[in-house]
Amino acid sequence: MNKPRNLTIYNSLSGQKEPFKPLHENRVGMYVCGPTLYSEPHMGNMRTFINFDMIYRYLLFLGYDVKYVRNITDAGHITNSAGEAVDSIGKAAKLEQVQSLEIVYKYNVKFQELQRLYNMLPPSIEPTATGHIQEQIEIIEQILANGLAYVVNGSVYFDVKTYSERFEYGILSGRKVDELEEETRTLNAQDEKRFFADFALWKKANPDDMQIWRSPWGDGNPGWHIECTAMSTKYLGAKFDIHGGGLDLKFPHHEDEIAQSCGSAGENPANYWMHANMLNVNGQKMSKSLGNYFLPKEIIEGSTTVFDKPYSPNVIRFFMMQAHYRSTLDFTSDALNAAEKGYNRLTEALKLLPSLPESAENSHDAESWAAECYRVMSDDFNTPMLIAQLFEAAKWINSVNDGKASMTAESKQLLLTTMQAFVTQVLGLTIEENRSNDGLVDKVMEVVLELRKTARENKDWASSDKIRDHLAAAGITVKDGKDGATWSAQP
RNA sequence: GGUCUCGUGGCCGAGCGGCUAGGCAGAGGUCUGCAAAACCUCGUACAGCGGUUCGAAUCCGCUCGAGACCUCCA
């Protein structure tokens, strides 16, 4: 079956779904804003990365040659609206009595581990901000040369007012420069900026900064937004296909990236801007400052007090895939439990599929079923609908197993390849095997079930149930079917 | 205060003008020594009030409620 590629993507720039047309036939350039590594990423951070992992996977699955760039922010200087420099990495470093890069290294190791745990494909490259100081300086110089920035006292600021005479500031977030002024609540008079909406491209160093770089304007640190412009330009060019990130980065971060690109190269860097929605806890965004967060590791280990049991990374991923990437998702114990059961039902059906009896007839249409899988995923990556579709297949499979429906060998093959592909390659789930790889265990189980069978034939229910109960206590489930008993073990 | 998003059955969560996803939980049934699993049947939900329409959860207006961004944030 040919993979249809009539993909549509919701573009934050236009606020609607658009047919996806890559700049270069068959090739896609995608940049996603990665983590700032001053602490361990929490589950909310992971949701964005997992969603873009799914998007990356589906693009690959459709046969695109994708270059996926996701940065790592390891330079700390960020300037808030009041003009104060906030060095979150330096702050964490001082708290922990170590150097900034040591902090970043430490949390990057954890982040890489989490990527593996949650089965995320590694991006094509994960460039760091500190590794691209020169590139950032060059872009700032370009913006200065274009007359869209100014130097004050060793710092460089982007000139939003002049910029908005030539380009549209607020094109992504829908903000108007005139309105912005009135919106601002507190304005610090100490500001070096000419206009409050101006933002730092380069910030003069403070004496106690832990990271300082040389620049044409003196020692200092790059502004927050410039690293993404520098790295996306370096690895994907001035114009590429998709730029993604969390919804909370839409303004000001992405808006300023657009301004920097227009201000240096003269054009919006990406054709499609995609934003993944937030992970909520009790209706509120998970965030550090609210303290309502938990760590990806804690959920797997069951060490958070929020949930009374651990959940496997597959269940977490499956749970996330049951919601659309543009919707908020509430993390609750009930929802997670429901996802766990659903995930098990789906994977059990998939495991059952190869052993299904084949008929001359079909009770369902496998072709149109498969086509629907592609259709819904190509409609702005609608994973919840894909999962609903997968459950339709699960029902068919179980019915065939019960002798209540039929499936031809051809349909079986189509179902098998399609389901496996969508479950493992696209959704990024791994199928947890029932049987151990240890042939010894299989043999032992064979003996145990044989003994139990004898007991059952003698109607010795006490022995039969004892074996079943004890195995259950050991995490092994025995199911009695028409053709004898089968077993499965919880990992 | 400004900009924007959202309110769907017990819970989670799709759909976004007619054909009323899906999962979990619940009820009944089939199967079974019992159980588990699986399958079948069952809930007619779309915040409220108006309006547009032959027809609205889906479009428009108002009201109420929740949230996001405007400071760092995935």
XYZ file of C-alpha atoms (C1' of nucleotides) in Angstrom, chain A residues 44-45 48 78-80 175 183 185 224 246 249 279 285-286 324 327 330 341 345 382 385 392 398 402 461 464-465 468 480, chain B residues 1-3 11-15 21-25 30 33-40 67-74:
60
model
C 5.286 18.890 31.297
C 8.525 19.609 29.482
C 6.296 18.814 24.280
C 17.783 36.006 29.972
C 16.397 39.482 30.382
C 12.926 40.045 31.716
C 0.059 41.395 19.464
C -0.632 46.262 28.388
C 1.915 46.541 34.003
C 17.733 34.396 25.248
C 5.762 24.692 23.645
C 7.181 30.051 23.996
C 0.380 19.445 30.470
C -0.266 24.316 33.789
C 2.459 22.199 35.292
C -4.224 15.803 20.551
C -5.037 20.336 23.472
C -4.796 16.722 32.539
C -5.722 -0.806 30.811
C -5.782 -4.380 25.726
C -4.596 13.299 15.100
C -8.308 9.248 16.292
C -11.344 -0.997 16.071
C -10.423 -10.499 19.385
C -13.417 -15.916 19.545
C -10.026 -27.282 41.829
C -5.655 -25.859 40.212
C -6.582 -22.583 41.883
C -3.064 -20.000 39.546
C -7.868 -20.634 30.533
C -6.462 45.604 32.395
C -4.976 43.745 27.103
C -4.677 39.358 23.690
C -13.725 9.975 34.513
C -10.213 10.888 30.327
C -10.707 12.550 25.532
C -11.987 13.072 19.745
C -15.415 15.428 16.588
C -15.109 8.573 17.893
C -12.403 5.718 21.251
C -10.577 4.256 26.146
C -11.700 3.517 31.435
C -15.559 2.819 35.014
C -22.426 -15.243 26.268
C -15.840 -25.588 37.712
C -14.698 -20.664 39.508
C -11.851 -16.602 37.913
C -9.433 -13.715 34.297
C -9.635 -12.373 29.329
C -12.646 -11.717 25.155
C -17.242 -10.778 22.671
C -22.565 -8.810 22.494
C -7.104 28.344 31.738
C -2.823 30.387 28.858
C 0.201 34.543 27.329
C 1.470 39.797 28.346
C 7.981 38.355 33.698
C 11.433 32.885 33.352
C 8.942 28.640 31.640
C 7.974 22.978 27.148
